[in-house]
Amino acid sequence: MSASKRLAVSCFLLVLLLAEANAKGLKVGFYSKTCPHAEGTVRKVVFAAMKKAPTLGAPLLRMFFHDCFVRGCDGSILLDSSNNQAEKNAVPNLSLRGFGIIDDSKAALEKVCPGIVSCSDILALIARDAMVALEGPTWEVETGRRDGRVSNISEVNLPSPFDGITKLITDFRTKGLNEKDLVVLSGGHTIGMGHCPLMSNRLYNFTGRGDSDPSLDSEYATNLRKKCKPTDTTTALEMDPGSFKTFDVSYFKLVAKRRGLFQSDAALLDNSKTRAHVLQQARGSTFFHDFGVSMVKMGRIGVLTGRAGEIRKVCRVRN
């Protein structure tokens, strides 16, 4: 192994060790003594909001993912910027919704336990409770995160709907997540909507020659062309057709049939490990459990604990 490769491996291991050390500050029930009704308070706000607008489930789940993949799970996605240069102003985050639910949860908590519960923990709890409200999976959320003070649009470099399997695996590995986590968390696409611009290249110009993606099922492609014309920038598409409001395994069944909406969905069949996980999840017996396990792992990425960071009084602004 060359010196440069050894250095790269050493740096990667150091990142994982630091992440593990910080994650040791997390635990289930962190607020059991300092704010015993914290989780119940958040759950009440989330269930009320989801009853009025169940389609918020997908963007709330995606918000937690987008937060954790940039600077770690530190609530930096929630910060506003006077010059529109915060993470939430980056193109991949412009479609996020539900920030008001975080605000409402924080306001409710500040009334009963002021200055105790972090915004980053609130977001982690909301991601879980939103899935429960959709009759999806549940899991024990580790808490004890503290809030970051930095949010920079230039640092937003998220896995993309256009990514191939090699980049997806690399991006997840750098966060301490493996191929199974990649597949299982991609299963979050079982709920929510996508838009025509995110997949028009698969229909009309996949290689720059006016062709379509050969990995896309031809019948599915024909149906998509009826909904998405080449210049369409607004039409919404069900990410899991016929089941986009329900958290279930139908997403994996569609991917296995080459009917994944995004290029990144189709890419899961291009690697033997990820393909095997897709087929396993399609059978349905372990998806809810596995999703919870991977969400807990993701929730440990780059967390601030102990005296690092702060506990924001308002989630949109630093103290």
Coordinates of C-alpha atoms in Angstrom, one line a residue:
M1 CA 0.0 0.0 0.0
S2 CA 1.3 3.4 -1.0
A3 CA 2.0 6.1 1.6
S4 CA -0.9 8.2 0.3
K5 CA -3.3 5.3 0.6
R6 CA -2.1 4.5 4.1
L7 CA -2.6 8.2 5.1
A8 CA -6.1 8.1 3.6
V9 CA -7.0 4.9 5.5
S10 CA -5.5 6.4 8.7
C11 CA -7.6 9.6 8.3
F12 CA -10.7 7.5 7.7
L13 CA -10.2 5.4 10.8
L14 CA -9.6 8.6 12.8
V15 CA -12.9 10.0 11.7
L16 CA -14.7 6.8 12.7
L17 CA -13.0 6.7 16.1
L18 CA -13.9 10.4 16.8
A19 CA -17.5 9.7 15.7
E20 CA -17.6 6.7 18.0
A21 CA -16.2 8.6 20.9
N22 CA -18.7 11.4 20.5
A23 CA -21.6 8.9 20.0
K24 CA -20.8 7.4 23.4
G25 CA -22.3 10.5 24.8
L26 CA -25.7 9.4 23.4
K27 CA -28.1 7.1 25.2
V28 CA -31.8 6.2 25.1
G29 CA -33.6 8.2 27.8
F30 CA -30.9 10.9 28.1
Y31 CA -33.6 13.4 29.4
S32 CA -35.3 10.9 31.7
K33 CA -34.4 13.0 34.8
T34 CA -33.9 16.5 33.4
C35 CA -37.0 16.6 31.2
P36 CA -38.9 13.4 31.7
H37 CA -41.8 14.4 29.3
A38 CA -39.5 15.4 26.5
E39 CA -40.3 12.6 24.1
G40 CA -44.0 12.7 24.9
T41 CA -44.1 16.4 24.3
V42 CA -42.5 16.1 20.9
R43 CA -44.7 13.1 20.0
K44 CA -47.9 15.1 20.7
V45 CA -46.8 17.9 18.4
V46 CA -45.8 15.5 15.6
F47 CA -49.0 13.4 15.8
A48 CA -51.2 16.5 15.7
A49 CA -49.3 17.9 12.6
M50 CA -49.2 14.6 10.8
K51 CA -53.0 14.2 11.3
K52 CA -53.5 17.4 9.4
A53 CA -50.8 16.9 6.8
P54 CA -49.6 13.3 6.5
T55 CA -47.5 14.1 3.5
L56 CA -45.0 15.9 5.9
G57 CA -43.6 12.5 6.9
A58 CA -41.3 12.1 3.9
P59 CA -39.7 15.6 4.1
L60 CA -39.3 15.3 7.9
L61 CA -37.4 12.0 7.4
R62 CA -35.3 13.5 4.6
M63 CA -34.6 16.6 6.8
F64 CA -32.9 14.3 9.4
F65 CA -30.9 12.5 6.7
H66 CA -29.8 15.8 5.2
D67 CA -28.8 17.1 8.6
C68 CA -26.7 14.1 9.5
F69 CA -24.8 13.9 6.2
V70 CA -23.6 17.5 6.5
R71 CA -21.5 18.3 9.7
G72 CA -23.2 15.4 11.5
C73 CA -26.5 15.3 13.3
D74 CA -26.1 18.7 14.9
G75 CA -29.3 20.5 13.8
S76 CA -27.3 22.7 11.4
I77 CA -30.0 22.2 8.7
L78 CA -32.4 24.2 10.9
L79 CA -30.4 27.4 11.1
D80 CA -31.6 30.4 9.2
S81 CA -29.2 32.8 7.4
S82 CA -29.6 36.6 6.8
N83 CA -27.9 36.2 3.4
N84 CA -29.4 32.8 2.4
Q85 CA -26.1 31.0 2.8
A86 CA -27.1 28.4 5.3
E87 CA -27.5 24.6 4.6
K88 CA -31.3 25.0 4.2
N89 CA -30.7 27.3 1.2
A90 CA -28.8 24.7 -0.8
V91 CA -30.7 23.3 -3.8
P92 CA -31.2 19.8 -2.4
N93 CA -32.8 21.3 0.7
L94 CA -35.2 23.8 -0.9
S95 CA -37.9 21.2 -1.1
L96 CA -37.7 20.3 2.6
R97 CA -40.9 21.1 4.6
G98 CA -41.9 20.9 8.2
F99 CA -39.6 23.3 9.9
G100 CA -42.6 24.7 11.8
I101 CA -43.0 21.3 13.5
I102 CA -39.5 21.6 14.9
D103 CA -40.3 25.2 16.0
D104 CA -43.5 24.1 17.7
S105 CA -41.8 21.2 19.5
K106 CA -39.0 23.4 20.8
A107 CA -41.5 26.0 22.0
A108 CA -43.5 23.4 23.9
L109 CA -40.3 22.0 25.5
E110 CA -39.0 25.4 26.4
K111 CA -42.2 25.9 28.5
V112 CA -41.7 22.8 30.5
C113 CA -37.9 22.4 30.5
P114 CA -36.2 25.5 29.3
G115 CA -32.7 25.2 27.9
I116 CA -32.5 21.4 28.3
V117 CA -33.5 19.6 25.0
S118 CA -31.4 20.3 21.9
C119 CA -32.8 21.0 18.5
S120 CA -30.8 18.2 17.0
D121 CA -32.4 15.7 19.4
I122 CA -35.8 17.2 18.6
L123 CA -35.2 16.5 14.9
A124 CA -34.1 12.9 15.6
L125 CA -37.3 12.3 17.7
I126 CA -39.5 13.9 15.0
A127 CA -38.1 11.7 12.3
R128 CA -39.0 8.6 14.3
D129 CA -42.4 9.9 15.4
A130 CA -43.4 10.9 11.9
M131 CA -42.8 7.3 10.8
V132 CA -44.9 6.0 13.7
A133 CA -47.7 8.4 12.7
L134 CA -47.7 6.7 9.3
E135 CA -47.9 3.3 10.9
G136 CA -44.3 2.7 9.9
P137 CA -41.4 1.5 12.0
T138 CA -40.4 2.6 15.4
W139 CA -37.1 2.5 17.2
E140 CA -35.5 3.7 20.4
V141 CA -34.0 7.1 19.7
E142 CA -30.6 7.8 21.4
T143 CA -30.5 11.4 22.7
G144 CA -27.8 13.6 24.2
R145 CA -26.8 15.6 21.1
R146 CA -25.9 19.2 21.3
D147 CA -26.5 21.8 18.6
G148 CA -23.9 23.1 16.1
R149 CA -23.2 26.7 15.6
V150 CA -22.2 26.5 11.9
S151 CA -24.4 26.1 8.8
N152 CA -22.8 26.8 5.5
I153 CA -24.4 26.3 2.1
S154 CA -20.9 25.5 0.6
E155 CA -20.6 22.4 2.7
V156 CA -23.8 20.7 1.4
N157 CA -22.6 17.7 -0.6
L158 CA -25.3 15.1 -0.3
P159 CA -25.8 11.8 -2.0
S160 CA -27.8 12.5 -5.2
P161 CA -30.7 10.9 -7.1
F162 CA -28.3 10.8 -10.1
D163 CA -25.5 8.9 -8.3
G164 CA -24.3 5.5 -9.3
I165 CA -23.6 2.7 -6.9
T166 CA -19.9 3.3 -6.5
K167 CA -20.4 6.8 -5.3
L168 CA -23.3 5.9 -3.1
I169 CA -21.3 3.2 -1.3
T170 CA -18.4 5.5 -0.9
D171 CA -20.5 8.4 0.5
F172 CA -22.2 6.1 3.0
R173 CA -18.9 4.4 4.1
T174 CA -17.4 7.8 4.8
K175 CA -20.2 8.3 7.3
G176 CA -19.7 4.9 8.9
L177 CA -22.6 3.2 7.1
N178 CA -22.4 0.0 5.1
E179 CA -24.1 -1.4 2.0
K180 CA -27.0 -2.7 4.1
D181 CA -27.6 0.7 5.6
L182 CA -27.5 2.2 2.1
V183 CA -30.2 -0.1 0.9
V184 CA -32.4 0.0 4.0
L185 CA -32.3 3.8 4.3
S186 CA -33.0 4.1 0.6
G187 CA -36.2 2.3 1.6
G188 CA -37.4 5.7 2.9
H189 CA -38.3 6.3 -0.7
T190 CA -41.4 4.2 0.0
I191 CA -43.1 7.4 1.0
G192 CA -43.2 10.8 -0.6
M193 CA -42.9 12.4 -4.0
G194 CA -40.2 13.1 -6.6
H195 CA -40.3 15.6 -9.5
C196 CA -39.8 15.3 -13.2
P197 CA -36.5 17.2 -13.4
L198 CA -34.9 14.6 -11.1
M199 CA -35.4 11.8 -13.6
S200 CA -36.1 13.3 -17.0
N201 CA -32.6 12.4 -18.1
R202 CA -33.5 8.7 -17.6
L203 CA -36.4 9.2 -20.0
Y204 CA -35.0 11.4 -22.7
N205 CA -31.3 11.9 -22.6
F206 CA -29.5 9.4 -20.5
T207 CA -26.1 9.4 -22.3
G208 CA -26.5 12.7 -24.1
R209 CA -27.8 11.0 -27.3
G210 CA -31.5 11.4 -26.8
D211 CA -31.8 7.9 -25.3
S212 CA -33.4 6.5 -22.2
D213 CA -31.8 4.6 -19.3
P214 CA -31.7 0.9 -20.4
S215 CA -31.9 -0.2 -16.8
L216 CA -35.4 1.3 -16.5
D217 CA -38.3 -1.1 -17.2
S218 CA -39.7 -0.2 -20.6
E219 CA -43.4 -0.2 -19.6
Y220 CA -42.7 1.9 -16.5
A221 CA -40.7 4.3 -18.7
T222 CA -43.6 4.7 -21.1
N223 CA -46.0 5.5 -18.2
L224 CA -43.5 8.1 -16.9
R225 CA -43.2 9.8 -20.3
K226 CA -46.9 10.3 -20.3
K227 CA -46.6 12.3 -17.0
C228 CA -43.2 14.0 -17.6
K229 CA -42.6 15.9 -20.8
P230 CA -39.0 16.9 -21.5
T231 CA -39.5 20.5 -20.4
D232 CA -41.7 19.7 -17.4
T233 CA -40.2 21.2 -14.2
T234 CA -43.2 20.9 -11.8
T235 CA -45.1 17.6 -12.0
A236 CA -44.8 15.5 -8.9
L237 CA -44.3 11.7 -9.2
E238 CA -45.1 9.1 -6.6
M239 CA -41.7 7.6 -5.5
D240 CA -43.5 4.3 -4.7
P241 CA -46.5 4.3 -7.1
G242 CA -49.8 3.1 -5.5
S243 CA -48.3 3.0 -2.1
F244 CA -46.5 6.4 -1.6
K245 CA -48.5 7.2 1.6
T246 CA -47.7 3.9 3.2
F247 CA -44.4 2.9 4.8
D248 CA -43.9 -0.7 3.4
V249 CA -41.7 -2.9 1.3
S250 CA -43.3 -2.2 -2.0
Y251 CA -40.4 0.2 -2.8
F252 CA -38.0 -2.8 -2.8
K253 CA -40.3 -4.9 -4.9
L254 CA -40.4 -2.1 -7.5
V255 CA -36.6 -1.6 -7.5
A256 CA -36.2 -5.4 -8.0
K257 CA -38.5 -5.1 -11.1
R258 CA -36.3 -2.2 -12.4
R259 CA -39.0 0.3 -11.6
G260 CA -37.1 2.5 -9.1
L261 CA -37.8 6.2 -9.9
F262 CA -34.3 7.6 -9.5
Q263 CA -31.0 6.6 -11.0
S264 CA -29.8 6.0 -7.4
D265 CA -32.7 3.6 -6.8
A266 CA -31.8 1.6 -9.9
A267 CA -28.1 1.6 -8.9
L268 CA -28.9 -0.6 -5.9
L269 CA -29.1 -3.5 -8.4
D270 CA -25.6 -2.8 -9.8
N271 CA -23.6 -4.3 -6.9
S272 CA -23.9 -7.9 -5.6
K273 CA -24.2 -6.9 -1.9
T274 CA -26.7 -4.1 -2.4
R275 CA -28.7 -6.2 -4.9
A276 CA -28.9 -9.1 -2.3
H277 CA -30.1 -6.7 0.3
V278 CA -32.8 -5.3 -2.0
L279 CA -34.1 -8.8 -2.7
Q280 CA -34.0 -9.6 1.0
Q281 CA -35.9 -6.5 2.0
A282 CA -38.5 -7.1 -0.7
R283 CA -39.5 -10.3 1.2
G284 CA -40.6 -8.0 4.0
S285 CA -40.0 -9.7 7.2
T286 CA -37.1 -7.6 8.5
F287 CA -37.5 -4.1 6.9
F288 CA -39.1 -2.3 9.9
H289 CA -36.5 -3.6 12.3
D290 CA -33.6 -3.0 9.9
F291 CA -34.7 0.5 9.2
G292 CA -34.7 1.3 12.9
V293 CA -31.2 -0.1 13.3
S294 CA -29.9 2.0 10.4
M295 CA -31.6 5.1 11.6
V296 CA -29.9 4.7 15.0
K297 CA -26.5 4.3 13.3
M298 CA -27.1 7.4 11.1
G299 CA -28.2 9.3 14.2
R300 CA -24.7 8.9 15.6
I301 CA -22.9 10.6 12.7
G302 CA -20.7 13.4 13.8
V303 CA -22.7 14.3 16.9
L304 CA -21.7 16.9 19.4
T305 CA -22.0 15.8 23.0
G306 CA -20.7 16.9 26.5
R307 CA -19.8 20.5 26.4
A308 CA -19.4 20.8 22.6
G309 CA -21.9 23.0 20.8
E310 CA -24.9 24.5 22.6
I311 CA -28.5 24.0 23.4
R312 CA -30.3 26.5 21.3
K313 CA -33.2 28.4 22.7
V314 CA -34.8 28.8 19.2
C315 CA -33.9 26.2 16.6
R316 CA -33.5 28.6 13.7
V317 CA -30.9 30.8 15.4
R318 CA -27.7 30.4 17.4
N319 CA -27.8 31.5 21.0

